[in-house]
């Protein structure tokens, strides 16, 4: 249950309990300020259009030497910057004086909301070095953040927050509710990826089965309920399979017992925490694949029926919960005492009337937020699962529980920390983090986004690749098919799109990857799905020369010479006796009939490819 007490104030944080010994002296909020910083006025930033103010560098240096904590923070952020290049310089000038030898320079400070417009408030402080009135500046890469206690008057304008170390606190649940409410205003987050269906997460079609939760005399109860055909609100959980989850999976033997009730003391902490979170958010249903799909005893019948629907289940849920720590024995709701700062600087807050009713805090992040997110989420053991890519891209809202605290991610806004800071992705090697926002019908080239997604997927692990290699991205394929055209006309086979087959067949193994050691026998050898290894696609040629002509195909693998089942029409659709081929996002076994290189088609005596007779009726 949520804790009733408020989180500790930033000023009350105990550095002894929170930080390592060598950091204790740096961690406690410092109040020593020079006379200028004691009169710091955050309202003065509104006097300029770019929300920028400046301090003379020589004065900052002097105040820092005298012990001003805010000037020390500013000086640390700019002391290694080069003097800004003169506008007349066309080449780097290595004789330019370093900043420390340029006391006539100014430290320019810009307040913003995630480095964008300062609305509805501010949570970042960007620093740079330049002449007083020059627009040519050397910008610092230090990530300086602003935060205020929730009950402080400064919280009206300073939006950074500290919620405390306990993710089960009432403040954390309030933050999650606020995130969800804000996300409900995002058009992208309230429709399917293809844009074909509007989503009302509070009244969605429920999965075939859900865990129904209730409270009896303050005690949480749960049972497996049949919910097929019903509407309501539910939460999904993505998790790693291990011995604990294996032990509590649903089988034909224990199915009846789970319908009568689930022993919460016998399920993994990850599962019980997911049910607790749903209860706190007043959500009556939770979907967990290992419990809501029959895993054993029916020869896989329920799995084959439910697996293709999993993409819809994640897409229509209110929220997907994900725990990324390698040790899951402590569940999702484990305390996080890893503070992002080494030193907190306390600054007086001046309100619009000119009075000083409170304070706020400035700090430099130990590690840039994007790096924390990358390490805690993208490089986590959870993200090595093959199924996670589809769950990540299709879930409208994901709540990541990590060793770095909570991250909330939606398709429109990207990821945010529990401190309210947005994860900004501008590094080329982090382009994968932009994939979720790009996987949408509004993207200029959805097929290029598809290839980027498969590149990520190819590095992931599958326990049963023969069964899941294509199935684990079938939901993505379904949405891409809806984006490309009427699904009755789109041809998808073995993980490839017929309309873009020439680009699609250019996949290659990632040159830095270890040699592949596992083959997927069900997939055709020309498909990326045929081997388990990281792979990539080359950049699309602006003027491609198509050396291969696809004239037909088969939806099942056959011998090298046989009649093709389908005739390719217009290069990207196929027909059987005049009927369009049904779109199948789960297809894995296929043959291509091509002139020249891939699969030798059977031909007539005149050299024309053989085609089954077309019904003329």
Coordinates of C-alpha atoms in Angstrom, one line a residue:
X1 CA 0.0 0.0 0.0
X2 CA 1.1 3.6 -0.6
X3 CA 3.0 5.2 2.3
X4 CA 1.1 8.0 4.0
X5 CA 4.1 10.1 4.9
X6 CA 5.5 12.7 2.5
X7 CA 8.9 12.2 1.0
X8 CA 11.8 13.9 2.7
X9 CA 12.4 17.5 1.7
X10 CA 15.5 18.1 -0.4
X11 CA 16.9 20.1 2.5
X12 CA 16.3 17.3 4.9
X13 CA 18.2 14.6 3.0
X14 CA 20.6 12.7 5.1
X15 CA 23.9 12.4 3.2
X16 CA 25.1 9.7 5.5
X17 CA 22.3 7.3 4.6
X18 CA 22.1 8.2 1.0
X19 CA 25.6 8.5 -0.3
X20 CA 29.0 6.9 -0.3
X21 CA 31.6 8.1 2.3
X22 CA 33.6 10.0 -0.2
X23 CA 30.6 11.9 -1.4
X24 CA 29.0 12.9 1.9
X25 CA 30.8 16.2 2.1
X26 CA 29.5 17.1 -1.3
X27 CA 25.9 16.0 -0.9
X28 CA 24.3 18.1 1.8
X29 CA 22.4 21.1 0.5
X30 CA 24.7 24.1 0.8
X31 CA 23.4 27.6 1.8
X32 CA 26.6 29.6 1.5
X33 CA 25.9 32.2 -1.1
X34 CA 27.6 35.4 -2.1
X35 CA 25.7 38.7 -1.9
X36 CA 24.6 38.6 -5.5
X37 CA 23.3 35.0 -5.3
X38 CA 21.5 35.7 -2.1
X39 CA 19.5 38.2 -4.2
X40 CA 19.0 35.7 -7.1
X41 CA 15.7 36.5 -8.8
X42 CA 14.3 33.8 -11.0
X43 CA 11.7 36.3 -12.2
X44 CA 14.4 38.4 -13.9
X45 CA 14.9 35.7 -16.5
X46 CA 11.5 36.7 -17.9
X47 CA 12.8 40.1 -18.9
X48 CA 14.6 38.6 -22.0
X49 CA 13.0 36.7 -24.8
X50 CA 15.5 33.8 -24.5
X51 CA 15.2 33.7 -20.6
X52 CA 19.0 34.4 -20.3
X53 CA 20.9 36.3 -17.6
X54 CA 24.7 36.7 -17.1
X55 CA 27.3 37.0 -14.4
X56 CA 30.8 38.5 -15.1
X57 CA 33.2 35.5 -15.1
X58 CA 35.8 37.3 -13.0
X59 CA 33.1 37.9 -10.3
X60 CA 32.0 34.3 -10.5
X61 CA 35.6 33.2 -10.0
X62 CA 36.1 35.4 -7.0
X63 CA 32.9 34.4 -5.4
X64 CA 33.7 30.7 -5.9
X65 CA 37.1 31.2 -4.2
X66 CA 35.2 32.8 -1.3
X67 CA 32.9 29.7 -1.0
X68 CA 29.7 30.7 -2.8
X69 CA 28.2 27.3 -3.7
X70 CA 26.1 28.5 -6.7
X71 CA 29.0 30.4 -8.2
X72 CA 31.1 27.2 -7.7
X73 CA 28.5 25.2 -9.6
X74 CA 28.5 27.7 -12.4
X75 CA 32.3 27.9 -12.6
X76 CA 32.6 24.1 -12.6
X77 CA 30.3 24.0 -15.6
X78 CA 32.3 26.4 -17.8
X79 CA 35.9 26.4 -16.6
X80 CA 37.1 24.0 -19.3
X81 CA 35.3 25.6 -22.2
X82 CA 37.3 27.3 -24.9
X83 CA 36.9 31.0 -25.5
X84 CA 34.1 31.4 -28.1
X85 CA 35.3 31.6 -31.7
X86 CA 35.2 35.1 -33.2
X87 CA 32.7 35.4 -36.1
X88 CA 35.6 36.3 -38.4
X89 CA 37.4 33.0 -37.8
X90 CA 36.9 30.3 -40.4
X91 CA 39.3 27.8 -39.0
X92 CA 39.9 26.7 -35.4
X93 CA 42.2 29.1 -33.6
X94 CA 44.3 27.1 -31.1
X95 CA 45.9 30.3 -29.8
X96 CA 42.6 31.5 -28.3
X97 CA 42.9 32.0 -24.6
X98 CA 41.1 29.5 -22.3
X99 CA 38.2 30.8 -20.4
X100 CA 40.0 31.0 -17.1
X101 CA 42.3 33.6 -18.7
X102 CA 39.4 35.6 -20.1
X103 CA 37.9 37.5 -17.1
X104 CA 36.0 39.8 -19.4
X105 CA 33.8 36.9 -20.4
X106 CA 30.3 36.4 -19.0
X107 CA 28.7 33.2 -17.7
X108 CA 25.3 33.2 -19.5
X109 CA 22.5 31.3 -17.7
X110 CA 19.4 30.2 -19.5
X111 CA 16.4 28.6 -17.7
X112 CA 14.1 26.3 -19.6
X113 CA 11.7 23.4 -19.4
X114 CA 13.8 20.5 -20.8
X115 CA 15.8 23.0 -22.9
X116 CA 12.7 24.1 -24.6
X117 CA 10.2 26.9 -23.9
X118 CA 9.9 27.6 -20.2
X119 CA 6.3 26.5 -19.9
X120 CA 4.6 25.6 -17.6
X121 CA 7.8 26.1 -15.6
X122 CA 11.5 25.5 -15.5
X123 CA 13.6 22.5 -14.6
X124 CA 16.9 23.0 -16.4
X125 CA 19.7 25.6 -16.3
X126 CA 22.0 25.8 -19.3
X127 CA 25.3 27.7 -19.1
X128 CA 27.6 29.2 -21.7
X129 CA 30.6 31.5 -22.0
X130 CA 30.5 34.6 -24.3
X131 CA 31.0 38.3 -24.4
X132 CA 28.3 40.3 -22.7
X133 CA 26.2 41.0 -25.8
X134 CA 27.6 38.4 -28.2
X135 CA 25.4 35.6 -29.6
X136 CA 28.6 33.5 -30.3
X137 CA 28.9 31.3 -27.2
X138 CA 30.7 28.3 -26.0
X139 CA 28.0 26.1 -24.4
X140 CA 28.6 23.8 -21.5
X141 CA 27.6 20.1 -21.7
X142 CA 27.0 19.9 -17.9
X143 CA 23.5 18.9 -17.2
X144 CA 22.3 21.4 -14.5
X145 CA 18.8 20.8 -13.1
X146 CA 16.4 22.8 -11.0
X147 CA 14.1 21.2 -8.4
X148 CA 11.7 22.3 -5.7
X149 CA 9.9 20.5 -2.9
X150 CA 6.2 19.8 -3.7
X151 CA 4.9 21.9 -0.9
X152 CA 7.3 24.8 -1.5
X153 CA 5.9 28.1 -3.1
X154 CA 8.7 27.7 -5.7
X155 CA 7.0 24.5 -7.0
X156 CA 4.7 26.8 -9.0
X157 CA 7.5 27.7 -11.3
X158 CA 10.2 25.2 -10.7
X159 CA 8.9 21.8 -12.0
X160 CA 11.8 19.5 -11.0
X161 CA 10.8 17.2 -8.1
X162 CA 12.2 14.7 -5.7
X163 CA 9.6 12.1 -4.8
X164 CA 11.7 10.1 -2.3
X165 CA 13.4 6.7 -2.5
X166 CA 10.3 4.6 -2.1
X167 CA 8.4 3.9 -5.4
X168 CA 5.4 2.7 -3.5
X169 CA 4.9 6.1 -1.9
X170 CA 1.7 8.1 -2.4
X171 CA 3.8 10.8 -4.2
X172 CA 5.0 8.3 -6.7
X173 CA 1.5 7.1 -7.4
X174 CA 0.3 10.7 -7.7
X175 CA 3.1 11.3 -10.3
X176 CA 2.0 8.2 -12.3
X177 CA -1.6 9.4 -12.3
X178 CA -0.5 12.9 -13.5
X179 CA 1.6 11.3 -16.3
X180 CA -1.3 9.2 -17.4
X181 CA -3.7 12.2 -17.3
X182 CA -1.3 14.3 -19.4
X183 CA -0.8 11.4 -21.9
X184 CA -4.6 11.2 -22.4
X185 CA -4.3 14.6 -24.2
X186 CA -1.8 13.2 -26.8
X187 CA -3.6 12.1 -30.1
X188 CA -0.8 9.6 -30.9
X189 CA -1.2 7.9 -27.6
X190 CA -4.9 7.4 -28.1
X191 CA -4.9 5.6 -31.4
X192 CA -3.3 2.5 -32.9
X193 CA 0.1 2.8 -34.6
X194 CA -1.6 2.6 -38.0
X195 CA -4.1 5.3 -37.0
X196 CA -6.9 3.0 -38.0
X197 CA -8.5 2.6 -34.5
X198 CA -9.1 5.1 -31.7
X199 CA -8.2 3.9 -28.3
X200 CA -10.0 4.7 -25.1
X201 CA -7.8 3.0 -22.5
X202 CA -10.5 3.4 -19.8
X203 CA -13.0 1.4 -21.9
X204 CA -10.9 -0.9 -24.0
X205 CA -11.7 -4.4 -25.3
X206 CA -10.3 -6.7 -22.6
X207 CA -8.0 -9.7 -23.4
X208 CA -9.5 -13.2 -23.4
X209 CA -8.4 -13.6 -19.8
X210 CA -7.2 -11.2 -17.1
X211 CA -6.2 -11.3 -13.5
X212 CA -9.1 -9.7 -11.7
X213 CA -8.1 -7.9 -8.5
X214 CA -10.3 -6.8 -5.6
X215 CA -9.9 -5.7 -2.0
X216 CA -11.6 -7.6 0.8
X217 CA -11.2 -6.0 4.3
X218 CA -8.2 -4.2 3.0
X219 CA -6.5 -7.3 1.7
X220 CA -5.7 -7.7 -2.0
X221 CA -7.3 -10.6 -3.7
X222 CA -6.8 -12.0 -7.2
X223 CA -8.3 -14.6 -9.5
X224 CA -8.0 -15.6 -13.2
X225 CA -11.1 -14.4 -14.9
X226 CA -12.6 -14.9 -18.4
X227 CA -13.0 -11.5 -19.9
X228 CA -13.3 -12.2 -23.6
X229 CA -15.9 -9.8 -25.2
X230 CA -15.9 -7.5 -22.2
X231 CA -14.7 -3.9 -22.0
X232 CA -12.8 -2.1 -19.2
X233 CA -9.4 -0.9 -18.0
X234 CA -6.4 -3.1 -17.6
X235 CA -2.6 -3.0 -17.1
X236 CA -0.1 -5.2 -18.9
X237 CA 3.2 -6.5 -17.4
X238 CA 6.3 -7.3 -19.4
X239 CA 8.8 -9.5 -17.6
X240 CA 11.6 -12.1 -18.0
X241 CA 10.8 -15.7 -17.7
X242 CA 12.7 -17.5 -14.9
X243 CA 12.2 -20.4 -12.5
X244 CA 9.8 -18.4 -10.4
X245 CA 7.5 -17.4 -13.3
X246 CA 7.7 -20.9 -14.7
X247 CA 6.5 -22.3 -11.4
X248 CA 3.3 -20.2 -11.3
X249 CA 2.4 -20.5 -15.0
X250 CA -1.1 -21.5 -15.9
X251 CA -1.7 -25.1 -17.2
X252 CA -4.7 -27.1 -17.9
X253 CA -4.2 -28.8 -14.6
X254 CA -4.2 -25.7 -12.4
X255 CA -6.5 -23.5 -14.6
X256 CA -9.6 -24.2 -12.4
X257 CA -7.7 -23.4 -9.2
X258 CA -6.5 -20.0 -10.6
X259 CA -10.1 -19.2 -11.5
X260 CA -11.1 -19.7 -7.9
X261 CA -8.2 -17.6 -6.6
X262 CA -4.5 -16.9 -6.9
X263 CA -2.3 -17.3 -3.9
X264 CA -0.4 -14.0 -3.9
X265 CA 2.2 -15.4 -1.5
X266 CA 3.1 -18.0 -4.1
X267 CA 3.7 -15.7 -7.1
X268 CA 6.9 -13.8 -7.8
X269 CA 7.3 -10.4 -6.3
X270 CA 7.3 -8.9 -9.7
X271 CA 3.7 -10.2 -10.2
X272 CA 2.4 -9.3 -6.8
X273 CA 3.9 -5.8 -7.1
X274 CA 2.2 -5.4 -10.5
X275 CA -1.2 -6.2 -8.9
X276 CA -0.4 -3.8 -6.0
X277 CA 0.3 -1.0 -8.5
X278 CA -2.9 -1.7 -10.4
X279 CA -4.9 -1.6 -7.2
X280 CA -3.3 1.7 -6.2
X281 CA -4.2 3.1 -9.6
X282 CA -7.8 1.8 -9.3
X283 CA -7.4 -0.5 -12.3
X284 CA -9.4 -3.8 -11.8
X285 CA -7.5 -6.0 -14.3
X286 CA -3.9 -7.1 -15.0
X287 CA -2.7 -9.1 -18.0
X288 CA 0.4 -11.3 -17.5
X289 CA 1.2 -13.7 -20.3
X290 CA 2.4 -16.6 -18.2
X291 CA -0.8 -16.6 -16.1
X292 CA -3.4 -15.4 -18.7
X293 CA -2.4 -17.8 -21.4
X294 CA -2.5 -21.6 -20.9
X295 CA 1.2 -22.6 -21.2
X296 CA 1.0 -26.4 -20.9
X297 CA -1.4 -29.3 -21.3
X298 CA -3.3 -28.4 -24.5
X299 CA -0.5 -29.0 -27.0
X300 CA 0.0 -25.3 -27.5
X301 CA -3.6 -24.6 -28.7
X302 CA -4.2 -21.6 -26.4
X303 CA -0.8 -20.2 -27.1
X304 CA -1.3 -20.3 -30.9
X305 CA -4.7 -18.7 -30.4
X306 CA -3.5 -15.9 -28.0
X307 CA 0.0 -15.1 -29.2
X308 CA -1.1 -13.2 -32.3
X309 CA -3.4 -11.1 -30.1
X310 CA -0.6 -10.0 -27.7
X311 CA 0.2 -7.0 -29.8
X312 CA -3.3 -5.7 -29.4
X313 CA -3.3 -6.5 -25.7
X314 CA -0.3 -4.2 -25.1
X315 CA -1.5 -1.5 -27.5
X316 CA -4.9 -1.2 -25.8
X317 CA -3.8 -1.4 -22.2
X318 CA -3.8 1.7 -19.9
X319 CA -0.2 1.1 -18.9
X320 CA 2.6 -1.4 -19.3
X321 CA 4.8 -2.1 -16.3
X322 CA 8.4 -3.2 -16.8
X323 CA 11.1 -4.1 -14.2
X324 CA 14.6 -3.9 -15.7
X325 CA 16.8 -4.9 -12.8
X326 CA 18.7 -8.2 -13.2
X327 CA 17.7 -9.4 -9.8
X328 CA 13.9 -9.5 -9.8
X329 CA 13.6 -11.2 -6.4
X330 CA 12.7 -7.8 -4.8
X331 CA 10.0 -7.1 -7.3
X332 CA 9.2 -3.7 -8.9
X333 CA 8.8 -1.6 -5.8
X334 CA 12.3 -1.7 -4.4
X335 CA 13.6 1.5 -2.9
X336 CA 16.1 3.5 -5.0
X337 CA 18.7 5.4 -2.9
X338 CA 20.9 6.3 -5.9
X339 CA 20.6 10.1 -6.0
X340 CA 21.4 11.8 -9.3
X341 CA 23.4 14.6 -7.7
X342 CA 26.7 14.9 -5.9
X343 CA 25.9 18.4 -4.4
X344 CA 22.7 20.3 -3.9
X345 CA 22.8 24.1 -3.9
X346 CA 20.0 25.9 -2.2
X347 CA 18.8 29.1 -3.9
X348 CA 16.2 31.6 -2.6
X349 CA 13.0 31.8 -4.5
X350 CA 11.5 35.2 -5.4
X351 CA 7.9 35.2 -6.5
X352 CA 6.2 37.5 -8.9
X353 CA 5.4 40.0 -6.2
X354 CA 9.0 40.3 -5.3
X355 CA 8.8 38.5 -1.9
X356 CA 10.9 35.5 -1.0
X357 CA 8.6 32.8 0.4
X358 CA 10.7 29.8 -0.2
X359 CA 13.7 28.1 -1.9
X360 CA 14.6 25.8 -4.7
X361 CA 17.6 23.8 -5.6
X362 CA 20.2 23.5 -8.4
X363 CA 22.4 20.5 -9.0
X364 CA 24.6 18.9 -11.7
X365 CA 23.6 15.4 -12.6
X366 CA 26.4 12.9 -11.9
X367 CA 25.5 11.1 -15.1
X368 CA 23.5 12.7 -18.0
X369 CA 19.9 11.6 -17.9
X370 CA 20.0 10.0 -21.3
X371 CA 22.9 7.9 -20.2
X372 CA 21.1 6.8 -17.1
X373 CA 18.0 5.8 -19.1
X374 CA 20.2 4.1 -21.7
X375 CA 22.0 2.0 -19.1
X376 CA 18.9 1.3 -16.9
X377 CA 16.4 0.5 -19.8
X378 CA 18.0 -0.1 -23.2
X379 CA 21.0 -2.1 -21.9
X380 CA 19.0 -3.9 -19.3
X381 CA 18.6 -7.7 -19.3
X382 CA 14.8 -7.2 -19.9
X383 CA 15.6 -5.5 -23.3
X384 CA 17.5 -8.5 -24.4
X385 CA 14.2 -10.4 -24.7
X386 CA 13.0 -10.8 -28.3
X387 CA 9.3 -10.1 -27.3
X388 CA 10.2 -6.8 -25.6
X389 CA 10.6 -4.9 -28.8
X390 CA 7.0 -5.3 -29.8
X391 CA 5.8 -4.7 -26.3
X392 CA 7.9 -1.5 -26.1
X393 CA 6.8 -0.1 -29.5
X394 CA 3.1 -0.9 -29.2
X395 CA 2.5 0.0 -25.6
X396 CA 1.1 3.5 -25.4
X397 CA 2.5 4.1 -22.0
X398 CA 5.3 2.2 -20.2
X399 CA 6.4 2.6 -16.6
X400 CA 10.0 1.4 -16.2
X401 CA 11.1 0.4 -12.7
X402 CA 14.9 0.6 -12.7
X403 CA 17.9 0.9 -10.4
X404 CA 17.9 4.6 -11.4
X405 CA 14.3 5.2 -10.3
X406 CA 11.2 5.3 -12.4
X407 CA 11.0 6.3 -16.0
X408 CA 7.6 7.0 -17.7
X409 CA 7.6 6.7 -21.5
X410 CA 4.8 7.4 -24.0
X411 CA 4.8 7.5 -27.8
X412 CA 4.4 11.2 -28.0
X413 CA 6.5 12.6 -25.2
X414 CA 9.3 10.1 -25.0
X415 CA 10.7 9.1 -21.7
X416 CA 10.8 11.2 -18.4
X417 CA 12.4 10.5 -15.1
X418 CA 10.5 10.5 -11.9
X419 CA 12.1 13.9 -11.3
X420 CA 10.0 15.2 -14.1
X421 CA 13.0 15.6 -16.5
X422 CA 12.6 14.6 -20.1
X423 CA 15.1 12.3 -21.6
X424 CA 16.6 14.1 -24.6
X425 CA 18.0 12.0 -27.4
X426 CA 20.3 13.8 -29.8
X427 CA 23.2 11.5 -30.1
X428 CA 23.5 9.5 -33.3
X429 CA 24.4 6.2 -31.5
X430 CA 21.2 6.7 -29.4
X431 CA 18.9 6.9 -32.4
X432 CA 17.3 3.6 -31.3
X433 CA 15.7 5.6 -28.5
X434 CA 13.8 7.6 -31.0
X435 CA 12.3 4.5 -32.5
X436 CA 9.2 4.4 -30.4
X437 CA 8.2 7.9 -31.5
X438 CA 8.9 7.1 -35.1
X439 CA 6.9 3.9 -35.2
X440 CA 3.7 5.6 -36.4
X441 CA 1.7 6.1 -39.5
X442 CA 2.8 9.7 -39.8
X443 CA 6.4 8.7 -40.3
X444 CA 7.7 9.6 -43.8
X445 CA 9.0 6.1 -44.5
X446 CA 7.5 3.4 -42.3
X447 CA 9.5 0.7 -44.0
X448 CA 12.8 2.4 -43.0
X449 CA 11.5 2.5 -39.5
X450 CA 10.6 -1.2 -39.8
X451 CA 14.2 -2.0 -40.8
X452 CA 15.5 0.0 -37.8
X453 CA 13.2 -2.0 -35.6
X454 CA 14.3 -5.3 -36.9
X455 CA 17.9 -4.3 -36.5
X456 CA 17.2 -3.8 -32.7
X457 CA 15.2 -7.1 -32.7
X458 CA 17.9 -9.1 -34.3
X459 CA 20.2 -8.5 -31.3
X460 CA 17.6 -9.9 -28.8
X461 CA 17.3 -13.4 -27.4
X462 CA 14.5 -15.9 -28.1
X463 CA 14.1 -19.1 -26.1
X464 CA 12.1 -20.7 -28.9
X465 CA 13.3 -19.1 -32.2
X466 CA 11.6 -21.8 -34.4
X467 CA 8.3 -20.8 -32.9
X468 CA 8.7 -17.1 -32.2
X469 CA 11.2 -15.6 -34.7
X470 CA 8.4 -14.1 -36.8
X471 CA 5.6 -14.3 -34.2
X472 CA 7.4 -11.9 -31.8
X473 CA 7.1 -9.1 -34.4
X474 CA 3.8 -10.1 -35.9
X475 CA 2.0 -7.3 -34.2
X476 CA 4.4 -4.8 -35.6
X477 CA 4.0 -6.3 -39.1
X478 CA 0.2 -6.1 -38.7
X479 CA 0.3 -2.3 -38.0
X480 CA 2.9 -1.7 -40.8
X481 CA 0.6 -3.6 -43.2
X482 CA -2.3 -1.3 -42.3
X483 CA -0.1 1.7 -42.8
X484 CA 1.1 0.7 -46.2
X485 CA -2.1 -0.2 -47.9
X486 CA -5.3 -2.1 -47.6
X487 CA -4.2 -5.3 -45.8
X488 CA -6.0 -7.4 -48.4
X489 CA -3.5 -6.2 -50.9
X490 CA -0.2 -6.2 -48.9
X491 CA 2.1 -9.2 -49.2
X492 CA 4.3 -10.0 -46.3
X493 CA 6.3 -13.3 -46.1
X494 CA 9.2 -14.5 -44.1
X495 CA 9.6 -11.1 -42.4
X496 CA 9.8 -9.2 -45.8
X497 CA 7.5 -6.8 -47.6
X498 CA 7.1 -7.7 -51.3
X499 CA 6.6 -4.1 -52.3
X500 CA 10.2 -3.3 -51.0
X501 CA 11.8 -6.7 -51.6
X502 CA 14.9 -5.4 -53.3
X503 CA 15.8 -3.3 -50.3
X504 CA 14.6 -5.9 -47.9
X505 CA 16.9 -8.6 -49.2
X506 CA 20.0 -6.4 -48.7
X507 CA 20.3 -7.4 -45.0
X508 CA 23.7 -8.4 -43.8
X509 CA 25.3 -9.6 -40.5
X510 CA 26.5 -6.8 -38.3
X511 CA 30.3 -6.9 -38.9
X512 CA 31.1 -6.5 -35.2
X513 CA 28.9 -9.3 -34.1
X514 CA 30.1 -12.8 -33.1
X515 CA 29.6 -15.4 -35.9
X516 CA 26.1 -16.7 -35.8
X517 CA 25.7 -20.1 -34.2
X518 CA 21.9 -20.8 -34.5
X519 CA 19.8 -21.2 -37.5
X520 CA 16.0 -21.0 -37.8
X521 CA 15.2 -23.9 -40.1
X522 CA 11.6 -22.9 -40.7
X523 CA 12.6 -19.6 -42.3
X524 CA 13.8 -19.4 -45.9
X525 CA 17.5 -18.9 -46.3
X526 CA 17.0 -15.5 -48.0
X527 CA 15.2 -14.1 -45.0
X528 CA 16.8 -12.2 -42.1
X529 CA 14.7 -14.5 -39.9
X530 CA 16.8 -17.6 -40.9
X531 CA 19.7 -16.9 -38.5
X532 CA 20.0 -15.6 -35.0
X533 CA 22.5 -12.8 -35.2
X534 CA 22.6 -9.0 -35.1
X535 CA 22.1 -7.6 -38.6
X536 CA 21.7 -4.3 -40.4
X537 CA 20.4 -2.8 -43.7
X538 CA 22.4 -0.4 -45.9
X539 CA 21.1 3.1 -46.5
X540 CA 18.5 3.2 -49.3
X541 CA 20.0 4.0 -52.7
X542 CA 18.6 7.1 -54.2
X543 CA 18.7 5.6 -57.7
X544 CA 18.4 1.8 -57.2
X545 CA 18.8 -0.6 -60.1
X546 CA 16.6 -3.6 -59.6
X547 CA 18.5 -6.6 -61.0
X548 CA 16.0 -9.2 -59.8
X549 CA 12.3 -9.4 -60.9
X550 CA 10.0 -11.3 -58.5
X551 CA 7.4 -13.1 -60.7
X552 CA 5.7 -15.3 -58.1
X553 CA 5.8 -16.7 -54.6
X554 CA 4.7 -19.6 -52.4
X555 CA 3.6 -19.3 -48.8
X556 CA 5.2 -22.6 -47.9
X557 CA 8.7 -23.9 -48.6
X558 CA 9.0 -26.4 -51.4
X559 CA 11.6 -28.1 -53.6
X560 CA 13.7 -25.9 -55.9
X561 CA 11.5 -26.5 -59.0
X562 CA 7.8 -26.3 -58.5
X563 CA 4.8 -24.4 -59.7
X564 CA 4.4 -21.1 -57.8
X565 CA 1.2 -20.6 -55.8
X566 CA 0.8 -16.9 -56.5
X567 CA 1.6 -14.6 -59.4
X568 CA 3.1 -11.2 -58.5
X569 CA 1.1 -8.3 -60.0
X570 CA 2.5 -4.7 -60.2
X571 CA 5.6 -5.7 -58.3
X572 CA 4.0 -5.9 -54.8
X573 CA 0.6 -7.7 -54.8
X574 CA 0.0 -11.3 -55.5
X575 CA -3.1 -13.3 -56.6
X576 CA -4.2 -16.9 -56.7
X577 CA -6.6 -17.5 -59.6
X578 CA -7.5 -13.9 -59.7
X579 CA -8.1 -13.6 -55.9
X580 CA -5.9 -11.4 -53.7
X581 CA -3.6 -13.1 -51.2
X582 CA -4.7 -12.7 -47.6
X583 CA -2.3 -10.7 -45.5
X584 CA -0.6 -12.9 -42.9
X585 CA 1.7 -11.2 -40.3
X586 CA 2.7 -14.6 -38.9
X587 CA 4.1 -16.1 -42.2
X588 CA 7.5 -17.6 -41.8
X589 CA 7.8 -20.3 -44.5
X590 CA 7.9 -19.0 -48.0
X591 CA 9.5 -19.2 -51.4
X592 CA 10.2 -16.4 -53.9
X593 CA 10.2 -17.1 -57.7
X594 CA 12.5 -14.7 -59.4
X595 CA 14.0 -14.2 -62.8
X596 CA 17.7 -14.8 -62.4
X597 CA 19.0 -15.2 -58.9
X598 CA 16.8 -16.3 -56.0
X599 CA 14.6 -19.2 -56.7
X600 CA 14.5 -20.6 -60.3
X601 CA 10.8 -20.6 -61.4
X602 CA 9.3 -23.3 -63.6
X603 CA 8.9 -21.9 -67.2
X604 CA 7.1 -22.7 -70.3
X605 CA 8.9 -23.8 -73.5
X606 CA 8.9 -20.2 -74.7
X607 CA 10.8 -19.1 -71.6
X608 CA 7.8 -17.3 -69.9
X609 CA 7.3 -18.1 -66.2
X610 CA 4.7 -20.6 -65.5
X611 CA 1.5 -19.3 -63.9
X612 CA -1.6 -21.1 -62.8
X613 CA -4.6 -20.4 -65.0
X614 CA -6.5 -17.3 -64.0
X615 CA -10.3 -17.7 -63.5
X616 CA -11.9 -15.6 -66.2
X617 CA -15.4 -15.6 -64.6

